[in-house]
GROMACS .gro file of C-alpha atoms in nm:
model
  243
    1MET     CA    1   1.544  -0.596  -2.802
    2ALA     CA    2   1.198  -0.399  -2.791
    3VAL     CA    3   1.014  -0.651  -2.665
    4GLY     CA    4   1.281  -0.749  -2.409
    5HIS     CA    5   1.272  -0.391  -2.304
    6GLU     CA    6   0.903  -0.366  -2.279
    7VAL     CA    7   0.882  -0.691  -2.073
    8GLY     CA    8   1.127  -0.592  -1.831
    9ALA     CA    9   0.958  -0.238  -1.831
   10GLY     CA   10   0.632  -0.450  -1.722
   11SER     CA   11   0.811  -0.626  -1.469
   12GLN     CA   12   0.898  -0.335  -1.285
   13ALA     CA   13   0.549  -0.147  -1.312
   14ALA     CA   14   0.425  -0.460  -1.156
   15ARG     CA   15   0.679  -0.495  -0.871
   16ARG     CA   16   0.623  -0.080  -0.838
   17GLY     CA   17   0.254  -0.110  -0.800
   18ALA     CA   18  -0.054   0.022  -1.014
   19ALA     CA   19   0.024   0.284  -1.270
   20GLY     CA   20  -0.086   0.621  -1.123
   21GLY     CA   21  -0.034   0.524  -0.797
   22ALA     CA   22   0.191   0.783  -0.690
   23ALA     CA   23  -0.084   1.001  -0.587
   24ALA     CA   24  -0.201   0.753  -0.359
   25LEU     CA   25   0.135   0.718  -0.204
   26LEU     CA   26   0.146   1.112  -0.142
   27VAL     CA   27  -0.149   1.072   0.063
   28LEU     CA   28  -0.027   0.777   0.262
   29ALA     CA   29   0.316   0.952   0.352
   30ASP     CA   30   0.155   1.261   0.404
   31GLY     CA   31   0.244   1.367   0.782
   32ARG     CA   32  -0.115   1.515   0.814
   33PHE     CA   33  -0.247   1.148   0.728
   34PRO     CA   34  -0.453   1.083   1.033
   35ALA     CA   35  -0.294   0.787   1.162
   36GLY     CA   36  -0.139   0.936   1.501
   37GLY     CA   37   0.217   0.948   1.422
   38HIS     CA   38   0.262   1.334   1.516
   39ALA     CA   39   0.202   1.171   1.883
   40HIS     CA   40   0.539   1.001   1.855
   41SER     CA   41   0.901   1.102   1.822
   42GLY     CA   42   1.049   0.776   1.726
   43GLY     CA   43   1.274   0.795   2.016
   44ALA     CA   44   1.399   1.168   1.938
   45GLU     CA   45   1.292   1.267   2.277
   46ALA     CA   46   1.449   1.029   2.472
   47ALA     CA   47   1.749   1.080   2.257
   48VAL     CA   48   1.753   1.453   2.332
   49ALA     CA   49   1.715   1.407   2.700
   50ALA     CA   50   2.004   1.167   2.691
   51GLY     CA   51   2.196   1.438   2.488
   52ARG     CA   52   2.224   1.234   2.167
   53ILE     CA   53   2.055   1.481   1.981
   54ARG     CA   54   2.129   1.837   1.981
   55ASP     CA   55   2.182   2.001   1.668
   56ALA     CA   56   2.087   1.910   1.295
   57ALA     CA   57   2.429   1.703   1.280
   58SER     CA   58   2.345   1.538   1.544
   59LEU     CA   59   1.971   1.467   1.438
   60GLU     CA   60   2.129   1.361   1.102
   61ALA     CA   61   2.346   1.114   1.300
   62PHE     CA   62   2.024   0.967   1.484
   63CYS     CA   63   1.804   0.920   1.174
   64ARG     CA   64   2.064   0.768   0.970
   65GLY     CA   65   2.080   0.482   1.246
   66ARG     CA   66   1.741   0.462   1.268
   67LEU     CA   67   1.701   0.440   0.910
   68HIS     CA   68   1.918   0.139   0.911
   69THR     CA   69   1.778  -0.040   1.166
   70ALA     CA   70   1.412   0.013   1.268
   71GLY     CA   71   1.352   0.185   0.946
   72LEU     CA   72   1.500  -0.110   0.721
   73THR     CA   73   1.318  -0.370   0.943
   74ALA     CA   74   0.993  -0.179   0.922
   75ALA     CA   75   1.031  -0.119   0.554
   76GLY     CA   76   1.059  -0.504   0.484
   77LEU     CA   77   0.765  -0.577   0.681
   78ALA     CA   78   0.541  -0.300   0.481
   79ALA     CA   79   0.657  -0.456   0.181
   80ALA     CA   80   0.583  -0.795   0.243
   81ALA     CA   81   0.253  -0.725   0.352
   82ALA     CA   82   0.190  -0.507   0.035
   83ALA     CA   83   0.340  -0.808  -0.187
   84GLY     CA   84   0.061  -1.032   0.001
   85LEU     CA   85   0.242  -1.210   0.246
   86ASP     CA   86   0.000  -1.308   0.539
   87PRO     CA   87  -0.029  -1.003   0.766
   88LEU     CA   88  -0.109  -1.244   1.068
   89VAL     CA   89   0.239  -1.417   0.995
   90LEU     CA   90   0.417  -1.082   0.948
   91ASP     CA   91   0.261  -0.941   1.289
   92ASP     CA   92   0.429  -1.286   1.443
   93ALA     CA   93   0.773  -1.160   1.254
   94ALA     CA   94   0.722  -0.788   1.345
   95ASP     CA   95   0.675  -0.920   1.711
   96ALA     CA   96   0.988  -1.142   1.667
   97ARG     CA   97   1.167  -0.824   1.545
   98THR     CA   98   1.081  -0.588   1.853
   99PRO     CA   99   1.261  -0.667   2.212
  100SER     CA  100   1.115  -0.396   2.390
  101SER     CA  101   0.791  -0.460   2.539
  102ALA     CA  102   0.731  -0.055   2.528
  103LEU     CA  103   0.809  -0.042   2.149
  104ARG     CA  104   0.552  -0.356   2.060
  105ALA     CA  105   0.274  -0.174   2.256
  106THR     CA  106   0.349   0.134   2.051
  107ALA     CA  107   0.374  -0.045   1.700
  108ARG     CA  108   0.032  -0.191   1.810
  109ARG     CA  109  -0.122   0.163   1.920
  110LEU     CA  110   0.003   0.323   1.588
  111GLY     CA  111  -0.116   0.025   1.439
  112ARG     CA  112  -0.451   0.022   1.536
  113GLN     CA  113  -0.488   0.397   1.481
  114LEU     CA  114  -0.367   0.344   1.114
  115MET     CA  115  -0.625   0.081   1.080
  116ARG     CA  116  -0.911   0.339   1.146
  117ALA     CA  117  -0.787   0.566   0.911
  118ALA     CA  118  -0.713   0.307   0.634
  119ARG     CA  119  -1.036   0.154   0.656
  120ALA     CA  120  -1.223   0.501   0.587
  121THR     CA  121  -0.986   0.598   0.322
  122TRP     CA  122  -0.930   0.287   0.104
  123PRO     CA  123  -1.231   0.024   0.249
  124SER     CA  124  -1.074  -0.324   0.212
  125PRO     CA  125  -1.186  -0.683   0.277
  126GLU     CA  126  -0.805  -0.774   0.409
  127LEU     CA  127  -0.789  -0.462   0.600
  128ASP     CA  128  -1.145  -0.553   0.770
  129ALA     CA  129  -0.989  -0.926   0.816
  130LEU     CA  130  -0.652  -0.818   0.982
  131ALA     CA  131  -0.844  -0.593   1.236
  132ALA     CA  132  -1.101  -0.857   1.342
  133ALA     CA  133  -0.794  -1.116   1.429
  134ARG     CA  134  -0.586  -0.823   1.580
  135PRO     CA  135  -0.836  -0.600   1.750
  136ARG     CA  136  -0.587  -0.468   1.991
  137GLY     CA  137  -0.400  -0.370   1.680
  138ALA     CA  138  -0.145  -0.504   1.460
  139HIS     CA  139   0.191  -0.369   1.422
  140GLN     CA  140   0.209  -0.052   1.236
  141PRO     CA  141   0.438  -0.171   0.944
  142VAL     CA  142   0.219  -0.441   0.864
  143VAL     CA  143  -0.108  -0.214   0.874
  144LEU     CA  144   0.103  -0.006   0.672
  145GLY     CA  145   0.138  -0.236   0.390
  146LEU     CA  146  -0.181  -0.400   0.393
  147THR     CA  147  -0.297  -0.012   0.320
  148ALA     CA  148  -0.062   0.020   0.068
  149ARG     CA  149  -0.213  -0.301  -0.081
  150ALA     CA  150  -0.572  -0.146  -0.030
  151ALA     CA  151  -0.422   0.180  -0.211
  152ALA     CA  152  -0.319  -0.023  -0.515
  153LEU     CA  153   0.024   0.051  -0.418
  154GLY     CA  154   0.291  -0.213  -0.454
  155PRO     CA  155   0.612  -0.356  -0.203
  156THR     CA  156   0.819  -0.048  -0.314
  157ASP     CA  157   0.592   0.229  -0.241
  158ALA     CA  158   0.525   0.030   0.096
  159ALA     CA  159   0.848   0.035   0.195
  160TYR     CA  160   0.922   0.424   0.073
  161ALA     CA  161   0.633   0.522   0.321
  162ALA     CA  162   0.761   0.298   0.615
  163GLY     CA  163   1.147   0.447   0.549
  164TYR     CA  164   1.055   0.798   0.524
  165GLU     CA  165   0.817   0.762   0.819
  166ALA     CA  166   1.120   0.632   1.017
  167VAL     CA  167   1.314   0.963   0.971
  168SER     CA  168   1.065   1.226   0.925
  169GLY     CA  169   0.890   1.150   1.243
  170PRO     CA  170   1.230   1.215   1.486
  171ALA     CA  171   1.292   1.507   1.228
  172THR     CA  172   0.974   1.680   1.298
  173ALA     CA  173   0.964   1.610   1.687
  174ALA     CA  174   1.312   1.767   1.710
  175VAL     CA  175   1.191   2.069   1.585
  176ARG     CA  176   0.964   2.089   1.838
  177LEU     CA  177   1.199   1.946   2.117
  178LEU     CA  178   1.463   2.147   2.017
  179SER     CA  179   1.304   2.485   1.880
  180LEU     CA  180   1.538   2.352   1.586
  181ASP     CA  181   1.487   2.545   1.249
  182PRO     CA  182   1.266   2.341   1.018
  183PHE     CA  183   1.448   2.416   0.720
  184ASP     CA  184   1.730   2.264   0.898
  185ALA     CA  185   1.547   1.973   1.009
  186THR     CA  186   1.393   1.933   0.622
  187ALA     CA  187   1.759   1.971   0.484
  188VAL     CA  188   1.847   1.629   0.670
  189LEU     CA  189   1.611   1.443   0.550
  190ALA     CA  190   1.675   1.543   0.178
  191ARG     CA  191   2.041   1.465   0.275
  192LEU     CA  192   1.944   1.121   0.377
  193ALA     CA  193   1.727   1.041   0.054
  194PRO     CA  194   2.016   0.863  -0.156
  195GLU     CA  195   2.023   0.611   0.181
  196LEU     CA  196   1.664   0.613   0.185
  197ASP     CA  197   1.619   0.508  -0.169
  198ARG     CA  198   1.913   0.207  -0.082
  199VAL     CA  199   1.687   0.092   0.232
  200VAL     CA  200   1.397   0.071  -0.004
  201ALA     CA  201   1.592  -0.143  -0.241
  202ARG     CA  202   1.672  -0.403   0.024
  203ALA     CA  203   1.347  -0.410   0.182
  204ALA     CA  204   1.146  -0.455  -0.142
  205ASP     CA  205   1.389  -0.708  -0.274
  206ALA     CA  206   1.343  -0.911   0.060
  207ALA     CA  207   0.980  -0.909   0.039
  208TRP     CA  208   0.984  -1.046  -0.295
  209ARG     CA  209   1.218  -1.329  -0.150
  210ALA     CA  210   1.024  -1.379   0.147
  211LEU     CA  211   0.736  -1.486  -0.076
  212ASP     CA  212   0.905  -1.827  -0.136
  213GLU     CA  213   1.126  -1.813   0.163
  214GLY     CA  214   0.903  -1.709   0.407
  215PRO     CA  215   0.926  -1.416   0.663
  216ASP     CA  216   1.282  -1.485   0.783
  217ALA     CA  217   1.418  -1.357   0.452
  218LEU     CA  218   1.291  -1.015   0.577
  219PRO     CA  219   1.557  -0.788   0.771
  220ALA     CA  220   1.586  -0.821   1.115
  221ALA     CA  221   1.829  -0.542   1.196
  222SER     CA  222   1.852  -0.436   1.570
  223ALA     CA  223   1.907  -0.089   1.755
  224PRO     CA  224   1.953  -0.196   2.108
  225LEU     CA  225   1.988   0.167   2.209
  226LEU     CA  226   1.676   0.279   2.089
  227ASP     CA  227   1.515  -0.021   2.265
  228ILE     CA  228   1.670   0.058   2.584
  229ALA     CA  229   1.568   0.437   2.545
  230ALA     CA  230   1.207   0.325   2.467
  231GLU     CA  231   1.176   0.135   2.801
  232HIS     CA  232   1.310   0.433   2.980
  233HIS     CA  233   1.095   0.699   2.797
  234ALA     CA  234   0.768   0.474   2.892
  235THR     CA  235   0.856   0.556   3.264
  236TRP     CA  236   0.850   0.920   3.232
  237SER     CA  237   0.593   1.067   3.430
  238VAL     CA  238   0.610   1.379   3.184
  239ARG     CA  239   0.686   1.367   2.860
  240LEU     CA  240   0.591   1.558   2.504
  241PHE     CA  241   0.549   1.242   2.301
  242ALA     CA  242   0.376   0.925   2.363
  243SER     CA  243   0.741   0.763   2.275
   0.00000   0.00000   0.00000
């Protein structure tokens, strides 16, 4: 019985990443990590302008929808990259999952910025190879997953970083856009934590399956309103956030 327990525990540790990796995850998920995310609202600016985000309650609804669509998809891609799936294959899969040209451009811009920070923080031949293959930037979730891998983190860690970013970006932006109380915005993130756990579990499970089944095993959840809003937002002559 004890041996079986130890084997199970070892398997769980292998799936999570290297022991002690939690500190690296904190660095990677920190909003102050210089990857350019502070300049993007994750669709919140367009949603505020359209009246879909007005207060903490509507922010929570927006973030919940984003978590289960764009967030789940990004978490799956990041987890798969951390698990060792070919990042170029994943970059093509990310393109196929991003119908909005504005969002594709944003994802590659953010990927390029993250790549610069990642290579300075956790030098890695795999990051170097992806940077050389995609000089204009790979999709941000793919770079994020490869960064997690370089930091000795596992697929679940990468999924957490991607999923948390999917909701923390809009929440932070809403504070600036609406003069929302930061305490209320943080409370929104806390209430979404159990759902984030479930999204991460789905994404990580899909990433492990993708090692055998290919990228079609990864989530491809769609959010048409986010796509439409992103295209509209890209035409604004004056805006606070790049996306």
